[in-house]
Amino acid sequence: MITRNQNIANLKAGYLFPEIAKRRREFAAAHPEAKIISLGVGNTTEPILPHINKGLVEGAKKLGTVKGYSGYQDEGMAQLREKISSVFYKGKFSIDEVFISDGAKCDIGRLQTLFGAGTKIAVQDPSYPVYVDGSVLVGAAGGWEGAGYAGITYLPCTTENNFFPNLDLIPQNSLIYFCSPNNPTGAVSTRDQLASLVKAAVEKGCIIIFDAAYSEFIRNPSLPKTIYEIDGAAQCAIEVNSFSKPAGFTGVRLGWSVVPKAIKYSNGESVNADWARIAGTIFNGASNIAQAGGLAALDDNGLKEIRKLTDFYLGNAKLIRAALEKQGINCIGGDNSPYIWAHFPGRDSWEVFSQILEKCHVVTTPGAGFGPAGQSFIRFSAFGHRADVEEACRRLGSLM
Ligand SMILES: *Cc1c(COP(=O)(O)O)cnc(C)c1O
């Protein structure tokens, strides 16, 4: 018999979302009359808009022609890599620094293979689960010690520090996961804050994996949409991003990572060269149909559709935040991100989750599921049909 990978055994039992789904099922079974609305998951709900959808359709059609046919392209279509560099980074990166992927989460999982089991990890707390769980899978996290993993440094983001962590806690030579606009808190780091993060990373010999999956939700023009707006970031930061949330590609699957050539390992070797190798070794590239859709999403009409779709979800976020604040609940987020982080001081997140489910028949996400500092918070997601969000807001009117 073959033994189980110990790293999988080290994953803390019950990934957050299956646990929520289980509680929802149990509630639904006990209350078959309840019309449950979910503001719980970060999954998109609205159709792909027509111009971008046409890009997907045309991409599929091309594959049926001799002239339009294409096969493997491990690192992605050159045209799309170039377009991403020009639309998001003012052309600052050459196409061999932009890698097309099947999504940001998948890239985050694969990126861990570059650094391996001996790497020290630092994460914002609370955080998107794959930063921690991916680290566990490559053996970099160590064992579970009751409140967290031994090999991971948790950087608490709380009301006290305005949801930006104390950078003095970051260990030397560590891999730092950083997400802004943040999932789950909805907080967006300012330019000065990101400048201090880059400075700390350079001083401590760290590499940042910057997750910008919600950058297209930023409306305040003074907030940075990419880490590369900060001087020095191209020496120490890898950025991952995705078409999932802004274009509704959660099911289509398309993302990208930027791995600047200036980033080096301690021995001077190139991180970029290894990443190109990973693309050909365990990936083989994103769907070329999805990439055709991505190209359509980044032309003028596509960018207008991205704006329209993100505006729609931000409209939901505004309604949810207003409904909660009317109940006297303190919230952050929802203005430049699709998540609202609601504070229930002194209470257990899972207990508040149950109260909202039982009283309002609304599914949310308990903050404690994103890390120890998420305790006493609830994440509300703005991904939903407008009528459902409006109904959920009415019901939240009798929460407290
Ligand atoms: C949704 C999300 C992603 C996107 O993942 P894909 O694999 O591209 O769908 C990445 N990071 C965060 C923080 C997310 O919430």
PDB file of C-alpha atoms in Angstrom, residues 79-217:
ATOM      1  CA  GLN A  79      -1.136  39.076 -28.376  1.00  0.00           C
ATOM      2  CA  LEU A  80      -2.899  38.668 -25.039  1.00  0.00           C
ATOM      3  CA  ARG A  81       0.339  38.940 -23.046  1.00  0.00           C
ATOM      4  CA  GLU A  82       1.150  42.153 -24.830  1.00  0.00           C
ATOM      5  CA  LYS A  83      -2.367  43.497 -24.327  1.00  0.00           C
ATOM      6  CA  ILE A  84      -2.238  42.764 -20.587  1.00  0.00           C
ATOM      7  CA  SER A  85       1.081  44.572 -20.295  1.00  0.00           C
ATOM      8  CA  SER A  86      -0.278  47.635 -22.094  1.00  0.00           C
ATOM      9  CA  VAL A  87      -3.736  47.783 -20.442  1.00  0.00           C
ATOM     10  CA  PHE A  88      -2.693  47.108 -16.842  1.00  0.00           C
ATOM     11  CA  TYR A  89       0.994  48.022 -16.648  1.00  0.00           C
ATOM     12  CA  LYS A  90       1.511  50.823 -19.205  1.00  0.00           C
ATOM     13  CA  GLY A  91       3.630  48.454 -21.280  1.00  0.00           C
ATOM     14  CA  LYS A  92       6.239  48.198 -18.520  1.00  0.00           C
ATOM     15  CA  PHE A  93       6.673  44.430 -18.916  1.00  0.00           C
ATOM     16  CA  SER A  94       7.881  42.466 -21.919  1.00  0.00           C
ATOM     17  CA  ILE A  95       5.650  39.621 -23.033  1.00  0.00           C
ATOM     18  CA  ASP A  96       7.991  37.059 -21.512  1.00  0.00           C
ATOM     19  CA  GLU A  97       7.277  38.545 -18.086  1.00  0.00           C
ATOM     20  CA  VAL A  98       3.495  38.034 -18.460  1.00  0.00           C
ATOM     21  CA  PHE A  99       2.174  34.472 -18.211  1.00  0.00           C
ATOM     22  CA  ILE A 100      -1.403  33.524 -19.065  1.00  0.00           C
ATOM     23  CA  SER A 101      -3.038  30.981 -16.780  1.00  0.00           C
ATOM     24  CA  ASP A 102      -6.255  29.175 -16.042  1.00  0.00           C
ATOM     25  CA  GLY A 103      -6.843  31.417 -13.031  1.00  0.00           C
ATOM     26  CA  ALA A 104      -5.171  33.195 -10.161  1.00  0.00           C
ATOM     27  CA  LYS A 105      -5.864  30.489  -7.624  1.00  0.00           C
ATOM     28  CA  CYS A 106      -4.249  27.857  -9.830  1.00  0.00           C
ATOM     29  CA  ASP A 107      -1.222  30.106 -10.297  1.00  0.00           C
ATOM     30  CA  ILE A 108      -0.940  30.685  -6.560  1.00  0.00           C
ATOM     31  CA  GLY A 109      -0.890  26.913  -6.080  1.00  0.00           C
ATOM     32  CA  ARG A 110       1.750  26.395  -8.769  1.00  0.00           C
ATOM     33  CA  LEU A 111       3.891  29.350  -7.670  1.00  0.00           C
ATOM     34  CA  GLN A 112       4.570  27.536  -4.413  1.00  0.00           C
ATOM     35  CA  THR A 113       6.512  24.901  -6.336  1.00  0.00           C
ATOM     36  CA  LEU A 114       9.169  27.550  -7.110  1.00  0.00           C
ATOM     37  CA  PHE A 115      10.060  28.040  -3.478  1.00  0.00           C
ATOM     38  CA  GLY A 116       9.482  24.676  -1.896  1.00  0.00           C
ATOM     39  CA  ALA A 117       9.097  23.245   1.560  1.00  0.00           C
ATOM     40  CA  GLY A 118      11.874  25.210   3.273  1.00  0.00           C
ATOM     41  CA  THR A 119      10.304  28.617   2.630  1.00  0.00           C
ATOM     42  CA  LYS A 120       9.052  30.822   5.427  1.00  0.00           C
ATOM     43  CA  ILE A 121       5.564  32.149   4.704  1.00  0.00           C
ATOM     44  CA  ALA A 122       3.852  35.342   5.853  1.00  0.00           C
ATOM     45  CA  VAL A 123       0.150  35.992   5.249  1.00  0.00           C
ATOM     46  CA  GLN A 124      -2.333  38.684   6.093  1.00  0.00           C
ATOM     47  CA  ASP A 125      -4.706  37.419   8.747  1.00  0.00           C
ATOM     48  CA  PRO A 126      -7.532  36.985   7.761  1.00  0.00           C
ATOM     49  CA  SER A 127      -6.655  35.751   4.274  1.00  0.00           C
ATOM     50  CA  TYR A 128      -7.953  33.996   1.178  1.00  0.00           C
ATOM     51  CA  PRO A 129      -7.524  30.301   2.094  1.00  0.00           C
ATOM     52  CA  VAL A 130      -5.266  29.149  -0.786  1.00  0.00           C
ATOM     53  CA  TYR A 131      -2.235  31.104   0.480  1.00  0.00           C
ATOM     54  CA  VAL A 132      -2.187  29.009   3.632  1.00  0.00           C
ATOM     55  CA  ASP A 133      -3.528  25.744   2.228  1.00  0.00           C
ATOM     56  CA  GLY A 134      -1.194  25.895  -0.778  1.00  0.00           C
ATOM     57  CA  SER A 135       1.713  26.363   1.612  1.00  0.00           C
ATOM     58  CA  VAL A 136       0.547  23.338   3.575  1.00  0.00           C
ATOM     59  CA  LEU A 137       0.472  21.241   0.384  1.00  0.00           C
ATOM     60  CA  VAL A 138       4.107  21.982  -0.495  1.00  0.00           C
ATOM     61  CA  GLY A 139       5.143  21.290   3.090  1.00  0.00           C
ATOM     62  CA  ALA A 140       6.094  24.874   3.927  1.00  0.00           C
ATOM     63  CA  ALA A 141       3.503  25.424   6.645  1.00  0.00           C
ATOM     64  CA  GLY A 142       4.532  22.869   9.261  1.00  0.00           C
ATOM     65  CA  GLY A 143       2.010  21.330  11.614  1.00  0.00           C
ATOM     66  CA  TRP A 144      -1.257  22.752  12.883  1.00  0.00           C
ATOM     67  CA  GLU A 145      -0.882  24.213  16.351  1.00  0.00           C
ATOM     68  CA  GLY A 146      -4.414  24.972  17.491  1.00  0.00           C
ATOM     69  CA  ALA A 147      -4.735  28.515  16.146  1.00  0.00           C
ATOM     70  CA  GLY A 148      -2.464  28.392  13.102  1.00  0.00           C
ATOM     71  CA  TYR A 149       0.396  26.588  11.339  1.00  0.00           C
ATOM     72  CA  ALA A 150       3.836  26.584  12.956  1.00  0.00           C
ATOM     73  CA  GLY A 151       5.676  27.600   9.766  1.00  0.00           C
ATOM     74  CA  ILE A 152       3.389  30.496   8.871  1.00  0.00           C
ATOM     75  CA  THR A 153       3.637  34.014  10.216  1.00  0.00           C
ATOM     76  CA  TYR A 154       0.167  35.510  10.536  1.00  0.00           C
ATOM     77  CA  LEU A 155       0.007  39.283  10.131  1.00  0.00           C
ATOM     78  CA  PRO A 156      -3.175  40.393  11.923  1.00  0.00           C
ATOM     79  CA  CYS A 157      -5.307  42.939  10.059  1.00  0.00           C
ATOM     80  CA  THR A 158      -7.771  44.361  12.550  1.00  0.00           C
ATOM     81  CA  THR A 159      -9.788  47.471  13.337  1.00  0.00           C
ATOM     82  CA  GLU A 160      -6.837  48.608  15.530  1.00  0.00           C
ATOM     83  CA  ASN A 161      -4.422  48.803  12.576  1.00  0.00           C
ATOM     84  CA  ASN A 162      -7.050  49.790  10.033  1.00  0.00           C
ATOM     85  CA  PHE A 163      -6.630  46.393   8.323  1.00  0.00           C
ATOM     86  CA  PHE A 164      -3.023  46.962   7.297  1.00  0.00           C
ATOM     87  CA  PRO A 165      -0.548  44.700   9.116  1.00  0.00           C
ATOM     88  CA  ASN A 166       2.481  45.511  11.251  1.00  0.00           C
ATOM     89  CA  LEU A 167       5.309  44.834   8.787  1.00  0.00           C
ATOM     90  CA  ASP A 168       7.866  44.368  11.594  1.00  0.00           C
ATOM     91  CA  LEU A 169       6.346  40.901  12.067  1.00  0.00           C
ATOM     92  CA  ILE A 170       7.522  39.723   8.622  1.00  0.00           C
ATOM     93  CA  PRO A 171      10.435  37.269   8.936  1.00  0.00           C
ATOM     94  CA  GLN A 172      13.645  37.679   6.907  1.00  0.00           C
ATOM     95  CA  ASN A 173      13.720  35.867   3.538  1.00  0.00           C
ATOM     96  CA  SER A 174      10.051  34.966   3.530  1.00  0.00           C
ATOM     97  CA  LEU A 175       7.386  34.651   0.878  1.00  0.00           C
ATOM     98  CA  ILE A 176       4.699  37.259   1.613  1.00  0.00           C
ATOM     99  CA  TYR A 177       1.152  36.801   0.355  1.00  0.00           C
ATOM    100  CA  PHE A 178      -0.654  40.100   0.065  1.00  0.00           C
ATOM    101  CA  CYS A 179      -4.127  40.778  -1.337  1.00  0.00           C
ATOM    102  CA  SER A 180      -5.529  44.240  -2.148  1.00  0.00           C
ATOM    103  CA  PRO A 181      -8.436  44.952  -2.571  1.00  0.00           C
ATOM    104  CA  ASN A 182      -8.626  42.337   0.111  1.00  0.00           C
ATOM    105  CA  ASN A 183     -10.683  39.221   0.219  1.00  0.00           C
ATOM    106  CA  PRO A 184     -12.221  38.873   2.823  1.00  0.00           C
ATOM    107  CA  THR A 185     -11.965  42.321   4.483  1.00  0.00           C
ATOM    108  CA  GLY A 186     -12.685  44.525   1.456  1.00  0.00           C
ATOM    109  CA  ALA A 187      -9.887  46.858   2.628  1.00  0.00           C
ATOM    110  CA  VAL A 188      -7.735  48.478  -0.053  1.00  0.00           C
ATOM    111  CA  SER A 189      -4.151  49.428   0.766  1.00  0.00           C
ATOM    112  CA  THR A 190      -3.069  52.983   0.010  1.00  0.00           C
ATOM    113  CA  ARG A 191      -0.052  53.883  -2.065  1.00  0.00           C
ATOM    114  CA  ASP A 192       1.947  54.743   1.069  1.00  0.00           C
ATOM    115  CA  GLN A 193       1.036  51.437   2.658  1.00  0.00           C
ATOM    116  CA  LEU A 194       2.121  49.435  -0.388  1.00  0.00           C
ATOM    117  CA  ALA A 195       5.319  51.499  -0.579  1.00  0.00           C
ATOM    118  CA  SER A 196       6.088  50.483   3.012  1.00  0.00           C
ATOM    119  CA  LEU A 197       5.362  46.847   2.124  1.00  0.00           C
ATOM    120  CA  VAL A 198       7.761  46.914  -0.842  1.00  0.00           C
ATOM    121  CA  LYS A 199      10.414  48.631   1.281  1.00  0.00           C
ATOM    122  CA  ALA A 200      10.079  45.971   3.986  1.00  0.00           C
ATOM    123  CA  ALA A 201      10.282  43.171   1.398  1.00  0.00           C
ATOM    124  CA  VAL A 202      13.454  44.577  -0.158  1.00  0.00           C
ATOM    125  CA  GLU A 203      15.115  45.127   3.226  1.00  0.00           C
ATOM    126  CA  LYS A 204      14.257  41.650   4.445  1.00  0.00           C
ATOM    127  CA  GLY A 205      15.066  39.727   1.258  1.00  0.00           C
ATOM    128  CA  CYS A 206      11.440  38.707   0.737  1.00  0.00           C
ATOM    129  CA  ILE A 207       9.350  38.046  -2.351  1.00  0.00           C
ATOM    130  CA  ILE A 208       5.755  39.303  -2.386  1.00  0.00           C
ATOM    131  CA  ILE A 209       2.991  37.416  -4.177  1.00  0.00           C
ATOM    132  CA  PHE A 210       0.526  40.224  -4.752  1.00  0.00           C
ATOM    133  CA  ASP A 211      -3.029  39.132  -5.501  1.00  0.00           C
ATOM    134  CA  ALA A 212      -4.818  41.873  -7.441  1.00  0.00           C
ATOM    135  CA  ALA A 213      -7.895  39.831  -8.416  1.00  0.00           C
ATOM    136  CA  TYR A 214     -10.222  42.716  -7.425  1.00  0.00           C
ATOM    137  CA  SER A 215      -8.245  45.614  -8.910  1.00  0.00           C
ATOM    138  CA  GLU A 216     -11.023  46.449 -11.387  1.00  0.00           C
ATOM    139  CA  PHE A 217     -13.371  47.176  -8.472  1.00  0.00           C
TER     140      PHE A 217
END
